[in-house]
């Protein structure tokens, strides 16, 4: 059924799909695992970094499309705590991408009222990366449009452990008792404290797993997986994912 739907959608233009989206039911928070850059490059006989460079152009397209559609929060998994295990040259290249992206895009993000935000262990990033991302967060802090949340050096288990450690400290200091602990207190100590949970999680490149991404926050999210590699992902795929999300919501709503 869903397969039939996606075949049907792929014959429609982006504008036609948009016309057909229910503007009142756009997912408010979309989270994306941007996978398949290395494979895309390999398929073309290019070095892995060429895939990352191409993948960054897609970030651009998706951010503007999401903003256009009225999405409130877009979370993008840019670098995981596991990604440090990759070859040194690749990690060094990846750590230059936030600066490169922001040098090109920050003026446009300002103009479009986008608020940049981060989640992950930012202290462990190279100084030049930290500087670039902190500057973007600061410059856009009063913007009221799309919240663009980059997961950078992020891992969900670390996030949970860190929150638990902070809470344990509060109990130890006597400002909280173990009986008072609840979901809301845990959430306030997590890196997504001010954000609502994702309504829709997208993963590209055919892998059907979460890979330590927002394990707590996606408890009730709709998942949409595609074989499309991240550098080949575009506005049309995003709209298709939202159309499928809306179709599911309608089905559950109707009992
Ligand atoms: C990265 C491009 C997208 C595909 C996935 C891996 C490669 C944008 C950023 C970024 C991060 C923070 C920020 C502004 C931009 C980025 C990394 C990798 C490490 F404030 N794309 N992108 N960061 N890729």
mmCIF file of C-alpha atoms and ligand atoms in Angstrom:
data_model
loop_
_atom_site.group_PDB
_atom_site.id
_atom_site.type_symbol
_atom_site.label_atom_id
_atom_site.label_comp_id
_atom_site.label_asym_id
_atom_site.label_seq_id
_atom_site.Cartn_x
_atom_site.Cartn_y
_atom_site.Cartn_z
ATOM 1 C CA UNK A 1 0.000 0.000 0.000
ATOM 2 C CA UNK A 2 2.737 2.415 1.001
ATOM 3 C CA UNK A 3 4.804 1.201 -1.920
ATOM 4 C CA UNK A 4 1.946 1.955 -4.252
ATOM 5 C CA UNK A 5 1.629 5.394 -2.716
ATOM 6 C CA UNK A 6 5.305 6.187 -3.165
ATOM 7 C CA UNK A 7 5.239 5.047 -6.805
ATOM 8 C CA UNK A 8 2.262 7.239 -7.432
ATOM 9 C CA UNK A 9 3.933 10.182 -5.683
ATOM 10 C CA UNK A 10 7.144 9.869 -7.662
ATOM 11 C CA UNK A 11 5.236 10.749 -10.811
ATOM 12 C CA UNK A 12 4.099 14.060 -9.304
ATOM 13 C CA UNK A 13 6.065 17.291 -9.276
ATOM 14 C CA UNK A 14 7.159 18.928 -6.045
ATOM 15 C CA UNK A 15 4.529 21.662 -6.388
ATOM 16 C CA UNK A 16 1.780 19.121 -7.032
ATOM 17 C CA UNK A 17 2.730 17.188 -3.895
ATOM 18 C CA UNK A 18 2.852 20.390 -1.872
ATOM 19 C CA UNK A 19 -0.612 21.341 -3.120
ATOM 20 C CA UNK A 20 -1.762 18.023 -1.905
ATOM 21 C CA UNK A 21 -0.164 18.205 1.547
ATOM 22 C CA UNK A 22 -2.504 19.054 4.373
ATOM 23 C CA UNK A 23 -1.102 22.413 5.484
ATOM 24 C CA UNK A 24 -2.764 21.976 8.868
ATOM 25 C CA UNK A 25 -0.889 18.745 9.592
ATOM 26 C CA UNK A 26 2.732 19.431 8.759
ATOM 27 C CA UNK A 27 4.973 17.537 11.235
ATOM 28 C CA UNK A 28 6.242 20.140 13.688
ATOM 29 C CA UNK A 29 9.552 18.402 14.361
ATOM 30 C CA UNK A 30 11.347 16.374 11.687
ATOM 31 C CA UNK A 31 14.574 14.528 12.549
ATOM 32 C CA UNK A 32 16.812 13.133 9.809
ATOM 33 C CA UNK A 33 19.634 10.573 9.822
ATOM 34 C CA UNK A 34 21.555 11.714 6.740
ATOM 35 C CA UNK A 35 23.115 8.408 5.699
ATOM 36 C CA UNK A 36 24.738 7.184 2.467
ATOM 37 C CA UNK A 37 27.294 9.866 1.602
ATOM 38 C CA UNK A 38 30.210 7.414 1.556
ATOM 39 C CA UNK A 39 28.283 4.905 -0.526
ATOM 40 C CA UNK A 40 27.206 7.609 -2.968
ATOM 41 C CA UNK A 41 30.857 8.570 -3.491
ATOM 42 C CA UNK A 42 31.980 4.946 -3.806
ATOM 43 C CA UNK A 43 29.335 4.274 -6.461
ATOM 44 C CA UNK A 44 30.792 7.121 -8.461
ATOM 45 C CA UNK A 45 34.421 6.135 -7.883
ATOM 46 C CA UNK A 46 34.988 9.281 -5.806
ATOM 47 C CA UNK A 47 36.640 9.692 -2.375
ATOM 48 C CA UNK A 48 34.264 9.604 0.624
ATOM 49 C CA UNK A 49 34.735 13.308 1.282
ATOM 50 C CA UNK A 50 33.167 14.076 -2.101
ATOM 51 C CA UNK A 51 29.998 12.436 -0.746
ATOM 52 C CA UNK A 52 30.077 14.621 2.365
ATOM 53 C CA UNK A 53 30.510 17.752 0.256
ATOM 54 C CA UNK A 54 27.542 16.793 -1.906
ATOM 55 C CA UNK A 55 25.566 15.897 1.216
ATOM 56 C CA UNK A 56 26.086 19.395 2.560
ATOM 57 C CA UNK A 57 24.399 20.906 -0.496
ATOM 58 C CA UNK A 58 21.366 18.749 0.289
ATOM 59 C CA UNK A 59 21.264 20.097 3.868
ATOM 60 C CA UNK A 60 20.749 23.482 2.308
ATOM 61 C CA UNK A 61 17.848 22.391 0.131
ATOM 62 C CA UNK A 62 16.126 20.542 2.962
ATOM 63 C CA UNK A 63 16.475 23.426 5.433
ATOM 64 C CA UNK A 64 14.848 25.889 3.058
ATOM 65 C CA UNK A 65 12.111 23.481 2.084
ATOM 66 C CA UNK A 66 11.312 22.679 5.726
ATOM 67 C CA UNK A 67 11.185 26.376 6.562
ATOM 68 C CA UNK A 68 8.943 26.945 3.561
ATOM 69 C CA UNK A 69 6.513 24.256 4.679
ATOM 70 C CA UNK A 70 6.280 25.716 8.176
ATOM 71 C CA UNK A 71 8.162 22.969 10.028
ATOM 72 C CA UNK A 72 9.055 24.224 13.528
ATOM 73 C CA UNK A 73 12.125 22.096 14.291
ATOM 74 C CA UNK A 74 14.493 20.289 11.928
ATOM 75 C CA UNK A 75 17.068 18.061 13.623
ATOM 76 C CA UNK A 76 19.931 16.810 11.436
ATOM 77 C CA UNK A 77 22.355 14.079 12.522
ATOM 78 C CA UNK A 78 25.626 15.577 11.263
ATOM 79 C CA UNK A 79 28.219 13.723 13.376
ATOM 80 C CA UNK A 80 27.821 10.899 15.872
ATOM 81 C CA UNK A 81 30.014 10.045 18.856
ATOM 82 C CA UNK A 82 30.936 6.919 16.841
ATOM 83 C CA UNK A 83 32.169 8.897 13.836
ATOM 84 C CA UNK A 84 35.536 9.647 15.558
ATOM 85 C CA UNK A 85 36.513 6.051 14.621
ATOM 86 C CA UNK A 86 36.688 7.012 10.937
ATOM 87 C CA UNK A 87 40.036 7.723 9.230
ATOM 88 C CA UNK A 88 41.702 10.869 10.579
ATOM 89 C CA UNK A 89 41.626 12.686 7.237
ATOM 90 C CA UNK A 90 37.889 12.071 6.898
ATOM 91 C CA UNK A 91 37.192 13.314 10.458
ATOM 92 C CA UNK A 92 39.291 16.419 9.787
ATOM 93 C CA UNK A 93 37.333 17.096 6.625
ATOM 94 C CA UNK A 94 33.999 16.601 8.406
ATOM 95 C CA UNK A 95 35.031 19.033 11.141
ATOM 96 C CA UNK A 96 35.509 21.733 8.491
ATOM 97 C CA UNK A 97 31.975 21.349 7.144
ATOM 98 C CA UNK A 98 30.122 23.317 9.837
ATOM 99 C CA UNK A 99 32.331 26.351 9.122
ATOM 100 C CA UNK A 100 32.040 25.948 5.422
ATOM 101 C CA UNK A 101 28.284 25.577 5.619
ATOM 102 C CA UNK A 102 27.887 28.583 7.896
ATOM 103 C CA UNK A 103 30.258 30.821 5.914
ATOM 104 C CA UNK A 104 28.034 30.284 2.901
ATOM 105 C CA UNK A 105 24.640 30.084 4.542
ATOM 106 C CA UNK A 106 24.532 32.138 7.717
ATOM 107 C CA UNK A 107 23.450 35.373 5.979
ATOM 108 C CA UNK A 108 20.644 33.491 4.240
ATOM 109 C CA UNK A 109 19.619 31.742 7.463
ATOM 110 C CA UNK A 110 19.442 35.159 9.157
ATOM 111 C CA UNK A 111 17.300 36.532 6.368
ATOM 112 C CA UNK A 112 14.974 33.542 6.615
ATOM 113 C CA UNK A 113 14.682 33.932 10.402
ATOM 114 C CA UNK A 114 16.206 30.472 11.091
ATOM 115 C CA UNK A 115 17.507 29.768 14.597
ATOM 116 C CA UNK A 116 20.574 27.506 14.716
ATOM 117 C CA UNK A 117 20.883 25.210 17.721
ATOM 118 C CA UNK A 118 23.137 22.304 18.620
ATOM 119 C CA UNK A 119 22.966 19.086 20.560
ATOM 120 C CA UNK A 120 25.971 16.932 21.394
ATOM 121 C CA UNK A 121 29.278 17.231 23.223
ATOM 122 C CA UNK A 122 30.392 20.503 21.661
ATOM 123 C CA UNK A 123 33.366 20.964 24.058
ATOM 124 C CA UNK A 124 35.155 18.020 22.415
ATOM 125 C CA UNK A 125 35.097 19.536 18.918
ATOM 126 C CA UNK A 126 38.189 21.213 17.420
ATOM 127 C CA UNK A 127 38.403 24.909 18.379
ATOM 128 C CA UNK A 128 37.773 26.181 14.852
ATOM 129 C CA UNK A 129 34.566 24.104 14.592
ATOM 130 C CA UNK A 130 33.372 25.132 18.031
ATOM 131 C CA UNK A 131 33.986 28.787 17.252
ATOM 132 C CA UNK A 132 32.003 28.672 14.007
ATOM 133 C CA UNK A 133 29.003 26.889 15.463
ATOM 134 C CA UNK A 134 28.872 28.995 18.646
ATOM 135 C CA UNK A 135 28.937 32.140 16.533
ATOM 136 C CA UNK A 136 25.984 30.887 14.471
ATOM 137 C CA UNK A 137 24.020 29.974 17.598
ATOM 138 C CA UNK A 138 24.665 33.409 19.075
ATOM 139 C CA UNK A 139 23.880 35.368 15.914
ATOM 140 C CA UNK A 140 20.600 33.553 15.325
ATOM 141 C CA UNK A 141 19.469 33.267 18.957
ATOM 142 C CA UNK A 142 16.672 35.831 18.606
ATOM 143 C CA UNK A 143 15.308 34.424 15.351
ATOM 144 C CA UNK A 144 11.792 33.054 15.619
ATOM 145 C CA UNK A 145 11.446 30.879 12.499
ATOM 146 C CA UNK A 146 12.573 27.295 11.918
ATOM 147 C CA UNK A 147 14.806 25.870 14.665
ATOM 148 C CA UNK A 148 17.689 24.153 12.879
ATOM 149 C CA UNK A 149 19.070 21.690 15.417
ATOM 150 C CA UNK A 150 22.382 20.105 14.409
ATOM 151 C CA UNK A 151 23.321 16.900 16.241
ATOM 152 C CA UNK A 152 27.086 17.227 16.349
ATOM 153 C CA UNK A 153 29.188 14.745 18.316
ATOM 154 C CA UNK A 154 25.848 13.393 19.541
ATOM 155 C CA UNK A 155 25.010 9.958 20.926
ATOM 156 C CA UNK A 156 21.701 9.117 22.576
ATOM 157 C CA UNK A 157 23.087 6.792 25.261
ATOM 158 C CA UNK A 158 25.657 9.390 26.250
ATOM 159 C CA UNK A 159 22.886 11.998 26.398
ATOM 160 C CA UNK A 160 20.847 9.767 28.728
ATOM 161 C CA UNK A 161 23.837 8.867 30.904
ATOM 162 C CA UNK A 162 24.754 12.528 31.166
ATOM 163 C CA UNK A 163 21.196 13.486 32.172
ATOM 164 C CA UNK A 164 21.134 10.711 34.779
ATOM 165 C CA UNK A 165 24.505 11.857 36.138
ATOM 166 C CA UNK A 166 23.208 15.429 36.498
ATOM 167 C CA UNK A 167 20.073 14.191 38.276
ATOM 168 C CA UNK A 168 22.106 11.927 40.591
ATOM 169 C CA UNK A 169 24.159 14.978 41.532
ATOM 170 C CA UNK A 170 20.985 16.902 42.411
ATOM 171 C CA UNK A 171 19.797 14.011 44.584
ATOM 172 C CA UNK A 172 23.231 13.825 46.196
ATOM 173 C CA UNK A 173 23.114 17.554 46.982
ATOM 174 C CA UNK A 174 19.618 17.213 48.386
ATOM 175 C CA UNK A 175 17.807 19.511 45.926
ATOM 176 C CA UNK A 176 15.783 16.556 44.607
ATOM 177 C CA UNK A 177 14.607 13.242 46.064
ATOM 178 C CA UNK A 178 14.416 9.967 44.155
ATOM 179 C CA UNK A 179 10.616 9.912 44.721
ATOM 180 C CA UNK A 180 10.218 13.281 42.991
ATOM 181 C CA UNK A 181 11.955 12.032 39.848
ATOM 182 C CA UNK A 182 9.712 11.805 36.771
ATOM 183 C CA UNK A 183 9.859 11.902 32.950
ATOM 184 C CA UNK A 184 9.614 15.667 32.875
ATOM 185 C CA UNK A 185 12.667 16.072 35.142
ATOM 186 C CA UNK A 186 14.666 13.639 33.009
ATOM 187 C CA UNK A 187 13.671 15.560 29.847
ATOM 188 C CA UNK A 188 14.706 18.869 31.370
ATOM 189 C CA UNK A 189 18.202 17.428 31.850
ATOM 190 C CA UNK A 190 18.535 16.174 28.266
ATOM 191 C CA UNK A 191 19.991 18.020 25.268
ATOM 192 C CA UNK A 192 16.532 18.464 23.742
ATOM 193 C CA UNK A 193 15.179 20.204 26.866
ATOM 194 C CA UNK A 194 13.417 23.067 25.029
ATOM 195 C CA UNK A 195 12.321 21.001 22.028
ATOM 196 C CA UNK A 196 9.187 18.967 21.428
ATOM 197 C CA UNK A 197 9.691 15.307 20.422
ATOM 198 C CA UNK A 198 10.092 14.514 16.692
ATOM 199 C CA UNK A 199 6.822 13.748 14.898
ATOM 200 C CA UNK A 200 8.646 12.228 11.956
ATOM 201 C CA UNK A 201 12.017 10.484 11.742
ATOM 202 C CA UNK A 202 13.615 10.035 8.324
ATOM 203 C CA UNK A 203 16.619 7.819 7.552
ATOM 204 C CA UNK A 204 18.151 7.608 4.104
ATOM 205 C CA UNK A 205 20.315 4.958 2.462
ATOM 206 C CA UNK A 206 18.302 1.831 3.224
ATOM 207 C CA UNK A 207 19.463 1.172 6.799
ATOM 208 C CA UNK A 208 16.531 0.348 9.086
ATOM 209 C CA UNK A 209 17.979 1.208 12.494
ATOM 210 C CA UNK A 210 18.302 4.129 14.896
ATOM 211 C CA UNK A 211 22.081 3.977 15.451
ATOM 212 C CA UNK A 212 21.977 5.658 18.866
ATOM 213 C CA UNK A 213 19.897 8.617 17.637
ATOM 214 C CA UNK A 214 17.282 10.221 19.940
ATOM 215 C CA UNK A 215 16.215 6.898 21.467
ATOM 216 C CA UNK A 216 14.073 8.526 24.163
ATOM 217 C CA UNK A 217 12.600 11.259 21.968
ATOM 218 C CA UNK A 218 11.335 9.054 19.105
ATOM 219 C CA UNK A 219 9.202 6.857 21.374
ATOM 220 C CA UNK A 220 6.021 7.971 19.536
ATOM 221 C CA UNK A 221 7.451 9.254 16.222
ATOM 222 C CA UNK A 222 6.481 8.017 12.773
ATOM 223 C CA UNK A 223 9.463 6.495 10.931
ATOM 224 C CA UNK A 224 10.093 6.874 7.201
ATOM 225 C CA UNK A 225 12.976 4.975 5.603
ATOM 226 C CA UNK A 226 14.170 5.309 2.042
ATOM 227 C CA UNK A 227 16.849 3.631 -0.075
ATOM 228 C CA UNK A 228 17.743 7.038 -1.543
ATOM 229 C CA UNK A 229 21.317 8.003 -0.600
ATOM 230 C CA UNK A 230 21.574 11.345 1.232
ATOM 231 C CA UNK A 231 23.336 13.208 -1.622
ATOM 232 C CA UNK A 232 20.441 12.189 -3.912
ATOM 233 C CA UNK A 233 17.765 13.266 -1.412
ATOM 234 C CA UNK A 234 15.789 16.374 -2.396
ATOM 235 C CA UNK A 235 12.732 18.503 -1.637
ATOM 236 C CA UNK A 236 10.497 16.029 -3.393
ATOM 237 C CA UNK A 237 11.572 13.182 -1.089
ATOM 238 C CA UNK A 238 10.952 15.375 1.962
ATOM 239 C CA UNK A 239 7.477 16.190 0.723
ATOM 240 C CA UNK A 240 6.823 12.528 -0.003
ATOM 241 C CA UNK A 241 7.854 11.595 3.556
ATOM 242 C CA UNK A 242 5.425 14.202 4.908
ATOM 243 C CA UNK A 243 2.638 12.953 2.636
ATOM 244 C CA UNK A 244 3.138 9.411 3.978
ATOM 245 C CA UNK A 245 3.182 10.775 7.545
ATOM 246 C CA UNK A 246 -0.133 12.553 6.923
ATOM 247 C CA UNK A 247 -1.680 9.470 5.379
ATOM 248 C CA UNK A 248 -0.753 7.415 8.468
ATOM 249 C CA UNK A 249 -2.078 10.094 10.812
ATOM 250 C CA UNK A 250 -5.406 10.067 8.965
ATOM 251 C CA UNK A 251 -5.600 6.295 9.173
ATOM 252 C CA UNK A 252 -4.965 6.168 12.916
ATOM 253 C CA UNK A 253 -7.312 9.101 13.481
ATOM 254 C CA UNK A 254 -10.128 7.264 11.706
ATOM 255 C CA UNK A 255 -9.763 4.218 14.069
HETATM 256 C C1 LIG B 1 28.053 17.530 7.600
HETATM 257 C C2 LIG B 1 26.969 17.096 5.382
HETATM 258 C C3 LIG B 1 25.610 16.465 5.493
HETATM 259 C C4 LIG B 1 25.637 14.966 5.394
HETATM 260 C C5 LIG B 1 26.144 14.288 6.628
HETATM 261 C C6 LIG B 1 27.609 14.279 6.920
HETATM 262 C C7 LIG B 1 28.430 15.400 6.328
HETATM 263 C C8 LIG B 1 26.167 20.514 7.750
HETATM 264 C C9 LIG B 1 26.861 20.588 8.939
HETATM 265 C C10 LIG B 1 26.732 21.605 9.978
HETATM 266 C C11 LIG B 1 26.865 21.301 11.315
HETATM 267 C C12 LIG B 1 26.723 22.261 12.310
HETATM 268 C C13 LIG B 1 26.419 23.560 11.941
HETATM 269 C C14 LIG B 1 26.274 23.892 10.623
HETATM 270 C C15 LIG B 1 26.425 22.929 9.637
HETATM 271 C C16 LIG B 1 27.663 19.438 8.971
HETATM 272 C C17 LIG B 1 29.151 17.861 9.724
HETATM 273 C C18 LIG B 1 28.959 17.106 8.580
HETATM 274 C C19 LIG B 1 30.111 17.404 10.758
HETATM 275 F F1 LIG B 1 26.256 24.498 12.888
HETATM 276 N N1 LIG B 1 26.510 19.415 7.097
HETATM 277 N N2 LIG B 1 27.426 18.730 7.817
HETATM 278 N N3 LIG B 1 28.517 19.012 9.920
HETATM 279 N N4 LIG B 1 27.838 16.743 6.474
#
